[in-house]
Tab-separated table of C-alpha atoms in Angstrom:
chain	number	residue	atom	x	y	z
A	16	MET	CA	25.480	-5.235	13.778
A	17	ALA	CA	22.089	-5.577	15.466
A	18	GLU	CA	19.839	-3.015	17.093
A	19	HIS	CA	16.211	-2.401	17.948
A	20	ILE	CA	15.001	1.156	17.468
A	21	ASP	CA	11.436	2.462	17.678
A	22	GLY	CA	9.599	-0.685	16.631
A	23	VAL	CA	12.116	-1.783	14.009
A	24	ARG	CA	14.938	-4.277	14.367
A	25	PHE	CA	18.003	-3.813	12.201
A	26	ALA	CA	20.670	-6.434	11.633
A	27	ARG	CA	23.592	-6.886	9.313
A	28	ASP	CA	25.402	-10.120	8.682
A	29	GLY	CA	28.069	-10.029	6.018
A	30	GLY	CA	26.532	-8.935	2.744
A	31	VAL	CA	22.913	-8.987	3.961
A	32	ALA	CA	21.175	-6.253	5.928
A	33	ARG	CA	17.740	-6.850	7.457
A	34	ILE	CA	14.918	-4.478	8.341
A	35	ARG	CA	12.463	-6.293	10.612
A	36	LEU	CA	9.259	-4.601	11.722
A	37	HIS	CA	8.461	-5.237	15.372
A	38	ARG	CA	5.435	-3.413	16.720
A	39	PRO	CA	3.224	-6.359	17.688
A	40	GLN	CA	0.624	-4.376	19.628
A	41	ALA	CA	-0.280	-2.490	16.427
A	42	ARG	CA	0.209	-5.282	13.854
A	43	ASN	CA	3.374	-3.495	12.739
A	44	ALA	CA	1.492	-0.350	11.718
A	45	VAL	CA	4.288	2.095	10.961
A	46	ASN	CA	4.558	5.405	12.787
A	47	LEU	CA	6.904	8.357	12.345
A	48	PRO	CA	9.748	7.038	14.564
A	49	MET	CA	9.735	3.727	12.691
A	50	ILE	CA	9.786	5.403	9.291
A	51	MET	CA	12.546	7.773	10.358
A	52	ALA	CA	14.624	4.844	11.596
A	53	ILE	CA	14.152	2.979	8.312
A	54	ARG	CA	15.117	6.068	6.364
A	55	ARG	CA	18.304	6.507	8.394
A	56	ALA	CA	19.256	2.875	7.849
A	57	LEU	CA	18.722	3.116	4.095
A	58	GLU	CA	20.784	6.286	3.955
A	59	GLU	CA	23.617	4.654	5.934
A	60	TRP	CA	23.606	1.448	3.900
A	61	ARG	CA	23.371	3.048	0.453
A	62	ASP	CA	27.119	2.989	-0.216
A	63	GLU	CA	27.947	-0.123	1.793
A	64	PRO	CA	29.193	-3.322	0.080
A	65	LEU	CA	25.901	-5.192	0.585
A	66	ARG	CA	24.492	-7.888	-1.678
A	67	VAL	CA	20.886	-7.516	-0.596
A	68	ILE	CA	18.566	-5.861	1.927
A	69	THR	CA	15.499	-7.654	3.240
A	70	VAL	CA	12.358	-6.019	4.604
A	71	GLU	CA	10.411	-8.415	6.793
A	72	SER	CA	8.495	-8.840	10.031
A	73	ALA	CA	9.539	-10.025	13.463
A	74	VAL	CA	5.854	-10.543	14.352
A	75	ASP	CA	4.243	-13.857	13.434
A	76	GLY	CA	1.412	-13.718	10.909
A	77	VAL	CA	1.657	-10.058	9.927
A	78	PHE	CA	3.976	-8.123	7.662
A	79	CYS	CA	2.554	-4.621	8.117
A	80	ALA	CA	-1.082	-3.640	8.594
A	81	GLY	CA	-0.459	-0.122	7.262
A	82	GLY	CA	0.362	3.289	8.644
A	83	ASP	CA	-0.596	4.473	12.109
A	84	ILE	CA	-3.823	6.060	10.898
A	85	ARG	CA	-5.277	6.293	14.394
A	86	ARG	CA	-2.408	8.633	15.297
A	87	VAL	CA	-3.062	10.679	12.158
A	88	ARG	CA	-6.701	11.109	13.148
A	89	GLN	CA	-5.682	12.097	16.663
A	90	ASN	CA	-3.335	14.715	15.249
A	91	SER	CA	-6.270	16.258	13.397
A	92	LEU	CA	-8.498	16.190	16.478
A	93	GLU	CA	-5.737	17.898	18.455
A	94	GLY	CA	-5.309	20.586	15.808
A	95	ASP	CA	-1.872	19.395	14.719
A	96	PRO	CA	-2.162	18.287	11.071
A	97	ARG	CA	1.473	19.305	10.498
A	98	ALA	CA	2.558	16.261	12.497
A	99	SER	CA	0.656	14.079	10.047
A	100	ASP	CA	2.184	15.893	7.089
A	101	GLU	CA	5.643	15.140	8.491
A	102	PHE	CA	4.711	11.481	8.777
A	103	PHE	CA	3.457	11.270	5.190
A	104	ALA	CA	6.417	13.241	3.826
A	105	THR	CA	8.869	10.869	5.525
A	106	GLU	CA	6.937	7.743	4.583
A	107	TYR	CA	6.683	8.769	0.945
A	108	ARG	CA	10.382	9.597	0.871
A	109	VAL	CA	11.139	6.046	2.019
A	110	ASN	CA	8.797	4.687	-0.675
A	111	GLU	CA	10.708	6.655	-3.290
A	112	MET	CA	14.065	5.533	-1.907
A	113	LEU	CA	13.049	1.882	-2.154
A	114	ALA	CA	12.005	2.336	-5.776
A	115	SER	CA	15.459	3.522	-6.833
A	116	TYR	CA	17.711	1.923	-4.229
A	117	PRO	CA	21.101	0.825	-5.613
A	118	ILE	CA	21.138	-2.397	-3.572
A	119	PRO	CA	18.544	-5.107	-4.323
A	120	VAL	CA	15.684	-5.020	-1.818
A	121	VAL	CA	13.719	-8.191	-1.083
A	122	ALA	CA	10.416	-7.920	0.799
A	123	LEU	CA	9.459	-11.130	2.612
A	124	ILE	CA	5.689	-10.829	3.000
A	125	ASP	CA	4.517	-13.516	5.406
A	126	GLY	CA	1.109	-12.321	6.602
A	127	VAL	CA	-1.101	-9.249	6.355
A	128	CYS	CA	0.289	-6.509	4.121
A	129	MET	CA	-1.936	-3.471	3.697
A	130	GLY	CA	-1.582	0.215	2.947
A	131	GLY	CA	1.799	1.335	4.226
A	132	GLY	CA	2.949	-2.288	4.162
A	133	LEU	CA	2.661	-2.215	0.389
A	134	GLY	CA	4.606	1.022	0.422
A	135	LEU	CA	7.482	-0.802	2.134
A	136	SER	CA	7.384	-3.738	-0.271
A	137	VAL	CA	5.913	-3.126	-3.694
A	138	HIS	CA	8.410	-0.447	-4.771
A	139	GLY	CA	11.341	-2.818	-4.434
A	140	PRO	CA	12.254	-5.248	-7.221
A	141	PHE	CA	11.543	-8.478	-5.295
A	142	ARG	CA	8.297	-9.169	-3.395
A	143	VAL	CA	8.167	-12.665	-1.949
A	144	VAL	CA	4.811	-13.861	-0.618
A	145	THR	CA	3.983	-16.932	1.450
A	146	GLU	CA	0.726	-18.834	1.825
A	147	ARG	CA	-0.144	-16.518	4.749
A	148	ALA	CA	0.158	-13.298	2.741
A	149	VAL	CA	-2.878	-11.050	2.278
A	150	LEU	CA	-2.420	-7.831	0.297
A	151	ALA	CA	-4.859	-4.914	0.082
A	152	MET	CA	-5.261	-1.152	-0.148
A	153	PRO	CA	-8.450	-0.718	1.957
A	154	GLU	CA	-8.318	3.060	2.471
A	155	THR	CA	-11.672	4.012	0.921
A	156	ALA	CA	-13.373	2.228	3.841
A	157	ILE	CA	-11.869	4.708	6.320
A	158	GLY	CA	-12.434	7.907	4.359
A	159	PHE	CA	-8.875	8.034	3.044
A	160	PHE	CA	-7.417	6.978	-0.330
A	161	PRO	CA	-4.766	4.499	-1.538
A	162	ASP	CA	-1.464	6.312	-1.037
A	163	VAL	CA	2.241	5.325	-0.609
A	164	GLY	CA	2.547	5.610	-4.376
A	165	ALA	CA	-0.615	3.660	-5.200
A	166	SER	CA	-1.620	6.254	-7.776
A	167	TYR	CA	1.546	5.103	-9.552
A	168	PHE	CA	1.658	1.325	-9.018
A	169	LEU	CA	-2.073	0.581	-9.093
A	170	SER	CA	-2.627	2.741	-12.160
A	171	ARG	CA	-0.097	0.623	-14.057
A	172	LEU	CA	-1.793	-2.715	-13.473
A	173	PRO	CA	-3.402	-4.186	-16.600
A	174	GLY	CA	-7.020	-3.642	-17.588
A	175	GLY	CA	-9.327	-2.497	-14.825
A	176	LEU	CA	-7.371	-4.092	-11.978
A	177	GLY	CA	-5.939	-0.904	-10.522
A	178	LEU	CA	-9.265	0.874	-10.231
A	179	TYR	CA	-10.938	-2.261	-8.910
A	180	LEU	CA	-8.365	-2.784	-6.163
A	181	GLY	CA	-8.118	0.890	-5.279
A	182	LEU	CA	-11.844	1.550	-5.090
A	183	THR	CA	-13.004	-1.664	-3.428
A	184	GLY	CA	-10.014	-2.444	-1.197
A	185	ALA	CA	-10.301	-6.077	-2.315
A	186	ARG	CA	-7.942	-8.486	-0.589
A	187	LEU	CA	-5.473	-10.434	-2.672
A	188	SER	CA	-4.342	-13.966	-1.975
A	189	PRO	CA	-0.713	-14.915	-2.700
A	190	ALA	CA	-1.744	-16.297	-6.095
A	191	ASP	CA	-3.764	-13.149	-6.818
A	192	ALA	CA	-0.773	-10.957	-5.946
A	193	LEU	CA	1.432	-12.958	-8.307
A	194	ASP	CA	-1.197	-12.880	-11.029
A	195	VAL	CA	-1.551	-9.087	-10.997
A	196	GLY	CA	2.177	-8.455	-10.574
A	197	LEU	CA	2.300	-7.046	-7.046
A	198	ALA	CA	4.296	-10.105	-5.930
A	199	THR	CA	7.217	-11.645	-7.783
A	200	HIS	CA	7.857	-14.993	-6.020
A	201	TYR	CA	5.919	-17.483	-3.902
A	202	VAL	CA	7.725	-19.349	-1.126
A	203	LYS	CA	6.243	-21.468	1.641
A	204	ALA	CA	6.513	-19.878	5.077
A	205	ALA	CA	8.422	-22.910	6.339
A	206	ASP	CA	11.101	-22.233	3.701
A	207	LEU	CA	11.729	-18.590	4.547
A	208	HIS	CA	14.680	-19.416	6.790
A	209	ALA	CA	16.291	-21.260	3.903
A	210	VAL	CA	15.645	-18.278	1.644
A	211	ARG	CA	17.334	-15.910	4.101
A	212	GLN	CA	20.294	-18.258	4.378
A	213	ALA	CA	20.535	-18.610	0.603
A	214	LEU	CA	20.496	-14.837	0.101
A	215	ALA	CA	23.426	-14.593	2.520
A	216	GLU	CA	25.468	-17.510	1.183
A	217	GLU	CA	24.652	-18.224	-2.457
A	218	ALA	CA	26.269	-16.329	-5.305
A	219	GLY	CA	24.484	-15.119	-8.404
A	220	PRO	CA	21.559	-12.820	-9.192
A	221	VAL	CA	18.947	-12.412	-6.457
A	222	ASP	CA	16.178	-13.588	-8.774
A	223	ALA	CA	18.043	-16.838	-9.474
A	224	VAL	CA	18.556	-17.450	-5.748
A	225	LEU	CA	14.868	-16.890	-5.022
A	226	ARG	CA	13.734	-19.103	-7.873
A	227	ARG	CA	15.555	-22.055	-6.403
A	228	HIS	CA	13.151	-21.920	-3.460
A	229	VAL	CA	9.801	-21.089	-5.070
A	230	SER	CA	6.697	-23.253	-4.829
A	231	ARG	CA	3.365	-23.232	-6.663
A	232	PRO	CA	0.514	-21.436	-4.857
A	233	GLU	CA	-3.151	-22.323	-4.930
A	234	PRO	CA	-4.955	-21.013	-8.054
A	235	SER	CA	-5.874	-17.346	-8.158
A	236	GLY	CA	-9.502	-16.679	-7.284
A	237	LEU	CA	-9.281	-13.207	-8.766
A	238	ALA	CA	-8.341	-14.629	-12.159
A	239	ARG	CA	-11.871	-16.034	-12.528
A	240	HIS	CA	-13.266	-12.495	-12.554
A	241	ARG	CA	-10.642	-10.767	-14.675
A	242	ASP	CA	-12.856	-10.414	-17.733
A	243	THR	CA	-15.655	-8.874	-15.691
A	244	ILE	CA	-13.263	-6.600	-13.807
A	245	ASP	CA	-11.897	-5.314	-17.100
A	246	ALA	CA	-15.390	-4.851	-18.499
A	247	VAL	CA	-16.535	-2.827	-15.483
A	248	PHE	CA	-13.405	-0.949	-14.390
A	249	GLY	CA	-11.364	-0.826	-17.585
A	250	ASP	CA	-11.487	1.971	-20.138
A	251	VAL	CA	-13.741	4.143	-17.984
A	252	THR	CA	-13.453	7.902	-17.484
A	253	ASP	CA	-16.377	8.501	-15.141
A	254	LEU	CA	-16.953	7.008	-11.685
A	255	ASP	CA	-20.709	6.915	-12.165
A	256	GLU	CA	-20.146	4.690	-15.182
A	257	VAL	CA	-18.592	2.065	-12.903
A	258	PHE	CA	-21.792	1.948	-10.870
A	259	ARG	CA	-23.914	1.777	-14.033
A	260	ARG	CA	-21.873	-1.103	-15.414
A	261	LEU	CA	-22.136	-3.060	-12.170
A	262	ARG	CA	-25.902	-2.628	-12.078
A	263	HIS	CA	-26.166	-3.643	-15.718
A	264	ASP	CA	-24.002	-6.752	-15.191
A	265	GLY	CA	-26.228	-8.036	-12.406
A	266	SER	CA	-24.119	-11.112	-11.567
A	267	ALA	CA	-23.531	-12.196	-7.982
A	268	TRP	CA	-19.985	-10.819	-8.190
A	269	ALA	CA	-21.265	-7.500	-9.525
A	270	ARG	CA	-23.877	-7.253	-6.765
A	271	ARG	CA	-21.246	-7.901	-4.086
A	272	THR	CA	-18.895	-5.367	-5.627
A	273	LEU	CA	-21.658	-2.778	-5.893
A	274	ALA	CA	-22.565	-3.268	-2.229
A	275	THR	CA	-18.907	-2.845	-1.299
A	276	LEU	CA	-18.592	0.433	-3.194
A	277	GLU	CA	-21.854	1.778	-1.789
A	278	ALA	CA	-20.476	1.287	1.736
A	279	MET	CA	-17.329	3.323	1.038
A	280	SER	CA	-16.800	7.043	1.541
A	281	PRO	CA	-18.119	8.791	-1.589
A	282	GLN	CA	-15.404	11.427	-1.232
A	283	SER	CA	-12.723	8.728	-1.064
A	284	LEU	CA	-14.087	6.930	-4.102
A	285	ALA	CA	-14.146	10.103	-6.197
A	286	LEU	CA	-10.648	11.150	-5.164
A	287	THR	CA	-9.221	7.655	-5.639
A	288	PHE	CA	-10.777	7.374	-9.093
A	289	ASP	CA	-9.308	10.682	-10.210
A	290	LEU	CA	-5.876	10.065	-8.692
A	291	LEU	CA	-5.543	6.688	-10.400
A	292	LEU	CA	-6.539	8.040	-13.802
A	293	TRP	CA	-4.273	11.049	-13.359
A	294	GLY	CA	-1.348	8.934	-12.141
A	295	ARG	CA	-1.192	6.773	-15.252
A	296	GLN	CA	0.918	9.343	-17.058
A	297	ARG	CA	2.903	10.645	-14.102
A	298	SER	CA	6.200	9.666	-12.480
A	299	LEU	CA	6.379	8.115	-9.036
A	300	ARG	CA	7.619	11.427	-7.614
A	301	GLU	CA	4.678	13.307	-9.147
A	302	CYS	CA	2.244	10.735	-7.784
A	303	LEU	CA	3.722	10.898	-4.291
A	304	ASP	CA	3.643	14.694	-4.355
A	305	ALA	CA	-0.024	14.659	-5.358
A	306	GLU	CA	-0.832	12.095	-2.666
A	307	ARG	CA	0.884	14.199	-0.012
A	308	ALA	CA	-1.104	17.248	-1.088
A	309	ALA	CA	-4.300	15.195	-1.004
A	310	ALA	CA	-3.454	13.781	2.419
A	311	ARG	CA	-3.074	17.294	3.846
A	312	ARG	CA	-6.683	18.003	2.955
A	313	VAL	CA	-8.238	14.614	3.586
A	314	VAL	CA	-6.944	14.067	7.151
A	315	THR	CA	-8.998	16.996	8.444
A	316	SER	CA	-12.145	16.096	6.477
A	317	PRO	CA	-15.287	14.790	8.229
A	318	ASP	CA	-15.223	11.516	6.272
A	319	PHE	CA	-11.686	10.657	7.383
A	320	LEU	CA	-12.381	11.438	11.038
A	321	GLU	CA	-15.590	9.410	10.892
A	322	GLY	CA	-14.181	6.521	8.875
A	323	VAL	CA	-11.231	5.947	11.186
A	324	ARG	CA	-13.544	6.216	14.184
A	325	ALA	CA	-15.895	3.592	12.802
A	326	VAL	CA	-13.274	1.092	11.625
A	327	LEU	CA	-10.271	1.536	13.925
A	328	VAL	CA	-11.378	3.371	17.085
A	329	ASP	CA	-14.934	2.399	18.079
A	330	LYS	CA	-14.947	-0.481	15.565
A	331	ASP	CA	-18.720	-0.375	15.057
A	332	ARG	CA	-18.112	-0.366	11.286
A	333	SER	CA	-21.070	1.951	10.766
A	334	PRO	CA	-19.607	5.176	9.408
A	335	ARG	CA	-21.924	8.088	8.679
A	336	TRP	CA	-20.449	9.731	5.631
A	337	ALA	CA	-20.741	13.484	5.141
A	338	ALA	CA	-21.408	15.355	1.924
A	339	SER	CA	-18.294	15.179	-0.225
A	340	GLU	CA	-15.787	17.996	0.105
A	341	TYR	CA	-13.958	16.821	-2.989
A	342	LEU	CA	-14.893	18.901	-6.020
A	343	GLY	CA	-12.645	17.266	-8.597
A	344	THR	CA	-14.080	15.893	-11.805
A	345	GLY	CA	-11.735	13.723	-13.788
A	346	ARG	CA	-8.021	14.279	-14.297
A	347	ASP	CA	-8.243	18.087	-14.311
A	348	GLY	CA	-10.211	18.005	-11.080
A	349	VAL	CA	-7.576	16.167	-9.109
A	350	VAL	CA	-4.934	18.623	-10.286
A	351	ARG	CA	-7.030	21.575	-9.158
A	352	TRP	CA	-7.850	20.006	-5.803
A	353	VAL	CA	-4.562	18.544	-4.656
A	354	VAL	CA	-1.813	19.985	-6.783
A	355	ASP	CA	-2.563	23.564	-7.795
A	356	ARG	CA	-3.905	24.372	-4.321
A	357	SER	CA	-1.246	22.618	-2.239
């Protein structure tokens, strides 16, 4: 079995089925047809006698740069936010399917993996990264917020890591991703073919097969700042306190981090902060539902329209943020804004 539908290539060889993203002109940014095709494949394969399913890229140097946010913005400009809601609903359904799929799913992350790319990888049990992998949730820079279940998986990272990554959009190296738990195995890009072949031919648990091919990555740069990250972003219940702690720290890292946060959409920072604190005690389904409700409101907001313009359309990277429309304050605020009013 092999077919190419809407930017995704599907193949099945014996006990292995492959989902390969192939939208090179958009760095594999996923759109509604791609997500719908992936959902159909997962539904069809659920009861098949498969050993493993891989999610990977057919484009060199990129796994998935995220969702097609430019299309989402255009939907809002054209007065059709329902089209965006359909996209998010379908995408989040695929995220949830991957988290509970009865067949082991292995993501082979060989290149850039951001936003929606994490949604297609991090919910599965096996996330293999190569030396070319770069992981991030950079949504606050475009007036959006970390979604695809990030209020669930980021909020469960140790210490202050989740808030740090969600608010700043910091990029993770392969070693960083392993260190924080977003990746499970490191394999050199040159060995990926051998990994695919082993998954198809070798018996035994998937983890054991992968471990026979792992290498040691370069040391984690993020690990050097873990104590400071925890001191600034850990055990905090107020976003303003994060800014105060960074100013008080005064180190070069703190100054860089402060400058990063000050360049982000204030509305996005406030919403992200509240969603991550709220999500710590919620199920994945509850988090995805809250994110969908938030997305409905955010995609028509001035900050989202301006942020996507500045970063992805005109690319001048000089957004002019509006006064925040988000009125939430802490965990109760996010419930009032995105859940009770959805």
